[in-house]
Phi, psi and omega in degrees: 000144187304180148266356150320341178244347179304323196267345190280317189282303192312296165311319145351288202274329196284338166296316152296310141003287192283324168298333141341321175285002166301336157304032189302125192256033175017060185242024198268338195243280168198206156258014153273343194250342174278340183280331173248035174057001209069054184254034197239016197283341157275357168287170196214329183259055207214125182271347166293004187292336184297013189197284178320304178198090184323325191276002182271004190222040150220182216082006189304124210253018184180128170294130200215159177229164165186147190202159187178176161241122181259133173252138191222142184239081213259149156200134194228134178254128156255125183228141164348263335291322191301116189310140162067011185239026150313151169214153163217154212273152175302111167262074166285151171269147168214154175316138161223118214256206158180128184244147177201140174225159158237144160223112203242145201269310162241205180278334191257323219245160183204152174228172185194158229207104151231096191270112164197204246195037190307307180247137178194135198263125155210123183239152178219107154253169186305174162281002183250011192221159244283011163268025220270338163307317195264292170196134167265327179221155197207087176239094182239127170221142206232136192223123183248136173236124187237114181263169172191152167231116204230144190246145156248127176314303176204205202267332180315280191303156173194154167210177189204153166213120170267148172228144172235139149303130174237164183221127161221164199219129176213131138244162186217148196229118165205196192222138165270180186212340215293155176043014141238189234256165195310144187093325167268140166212170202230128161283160178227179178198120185274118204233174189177136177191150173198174201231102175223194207207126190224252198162131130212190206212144227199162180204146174222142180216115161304106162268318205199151151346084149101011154242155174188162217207134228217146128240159192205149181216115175279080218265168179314128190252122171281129184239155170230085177297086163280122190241171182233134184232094177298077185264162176262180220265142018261354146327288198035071161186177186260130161220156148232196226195180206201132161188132169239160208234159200236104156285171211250136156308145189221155166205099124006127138213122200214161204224140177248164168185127137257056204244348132262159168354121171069342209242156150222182205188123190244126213231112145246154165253159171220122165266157145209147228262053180281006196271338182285018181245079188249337198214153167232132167238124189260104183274109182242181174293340202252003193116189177248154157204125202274133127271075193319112190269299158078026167290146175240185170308089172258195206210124185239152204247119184219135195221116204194164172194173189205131156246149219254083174269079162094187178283328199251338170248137174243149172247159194229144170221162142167174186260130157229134146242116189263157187235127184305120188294293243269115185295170169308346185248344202240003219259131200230184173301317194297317172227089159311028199304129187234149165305146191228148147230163188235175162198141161211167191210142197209183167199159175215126165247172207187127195215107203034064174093327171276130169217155207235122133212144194276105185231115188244151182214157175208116157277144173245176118217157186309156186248129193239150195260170180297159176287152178287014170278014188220140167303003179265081181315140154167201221198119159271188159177112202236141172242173165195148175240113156252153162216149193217144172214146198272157128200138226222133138244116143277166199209000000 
């Protein structure tokens, strides 16, 4: 094999990868909304609302910041028939940051500020083992900085339109074999980074006495990924490379009551529009080459609440289940992707205007076999631990 198409397979996992970030841990909004699983799109009083649905927080009667962190602990076993060649993936925690700011201008119009991370990738496998050929590192990250402006309509009603920056970064790590003499193998690595642009656009609607009904619409960002492509000895060389990538559109739609004592309490659907990833197309020195990838359209289920314990303390729970883009035929290390559930639980306290809040979560999924384009028998099965924390002043 050239090494031209050796840098087309690289760039390959560097395109999966970043669709790899539908591996979402829904640590993107904050640790009051990871705490109610993010079931909050009808909610109206969440300064993390700057990003779930912009148009519920406007007419907001108090200037409010919030910032933070989320830590996620992925850890996926891979097994075998091929003797002695179990594996399990590096379970390092790693960082997820998250910012919101509100301001509100008059009675109707309010503006926000929402910087984070709906999506990001980050798998470690040894250099040695026996998938090692497919991928050893998978790092991806995509950051969004979003202002919006939401006007309220009528006292029912509200609506907000956001523009988003998105800045993303990816490197990937595997080992070739293609063009050198039997026995030998070389790593390569993969760097890749752009800059795109997107939109969305939110509704918030009072239906009934201590009901309401929240929508958000993300729409898609095109990236043009310049990349570099590194081998290691006995290769030693550089080339570059290319490859675009499209992230997906989302649409919210979620539904609130408060209408007991203390409690609220939240019903979101989430769609999102993974089918524009059907294909990866790679512009390398050696030509283009197209794969079908053949991902679809899912549906994620989210369930939450939040009780009022007294003035200062709140406490949170809630469930989600997500549904997997990625077919029996595509499912790679890099993103082993299975249908999932979460359960978290959380808590927030607050005092003249300052609040601390806490959230912890554990992901499961179904256990999935390699995809059948790859010659590697074998069987994933991935958990996760986020935990996550906060802290807010309003004013």
């Amino acid at each position: 094999m050239k090494t031209g198409t050796r840098i087309g397979l690289a760039i390959g996992l560097l395109t999966g990868a970043a669709h790899g970030a539908g591996f979402q841990l829904y640590t993107e909004g904050s640790t009051e909304a990871l705490g109610q699983a993010g079931a909050i799109s009808g909610r109206d009083d969440l300064t993390s609302l700057a990003w779930y649905n912009p148009a519920a927080l406007a007419g907001a009667d108090k200037t409010a910041i919030m910032g933070g962190i989320a830590m996620a602990q992925i850890n996926t076993d891979f097994t075998t028939p091929i003797p002695d060649s179990d594996e399990s993936m590096s379970d390092e925690w790693r960082m997820i940051p998250h910012l919101y700011a509100v301001l509100p201008v008059t009675r109707e119009w309010t503006l926000m500020l929402s910087v984070n991370a709906p999506y990001g990738l980050v798998t470690e496998w040894s250099d040695d083992w026996v998938g090692r050929q497919i991928a050893t590192l998978s790092d991806l990250k995509a950051v969004y900085v979003t202002p919006s402006v939401a006007y309220r309509v009528t006292d029912a009603l509200s609506l907000s339109l956001g523009a988003s920056a998105v800045m993303a970064e990816a490197e990937l790590g595997s080992v070739t074999t293609n063009g050198l003499p039997s026995g030998m193998e070389a790593s390569q690595t993969v760097t890749g980074d752009d800059l795109g642009y997107g939109f969305s656009a939110s509704a918030h609607l009072d239906v009934a006495e201590g009901w309401a009904v929240g929508a958000r619409y993300q729409s898609r960002v095109s990236l043009e990924l310049a990349g570099i492509v590194e081998f290691g000895a006995p290769i030693n060389g550089r080339l570059d490379a290319g490859a675009d990538l499209t992230l997906p559109s989302t649409v919210n739609l979620g539904v609130a009551n408060t209408s007991i004592n203390n409690l609220s309490l939240g019903v979101d659907l989430v769609w999102t529009e993974w089918s524009t990833y059907d294909q990866i197309a790679i512009e390398t020195s050696a030509g283009d080459t197209v794969a079908a990838k053949d991902w679809k359209d899912v549906w994620s289920f989210r369930v939450g609440g939040e009780y009022a314990l007294g003035e200062n303390w709140k406490l949170r729970a809630g469930y989600v289940w997500d549904q997997s883009p990625v077919p029996e035929t595509t499912r790679t290390p890099e993103l082993p992707g299975t249908d999932r559930q979460m359960l978290m639980a959380g808590a927030g306290w607050v005092w003249n205007g300052i609040g601390i809040d806490v959230a912890y979560a554990y992901l499961w999924a179904d256990k999935g076999d390699m995809g059948t384009i790859y010659p590697l028998p074998g069987e994933f099965e991935t958990t996760t631990h986020l935990v996550s924390v906060s802290g807010r002043y309003a004013f």
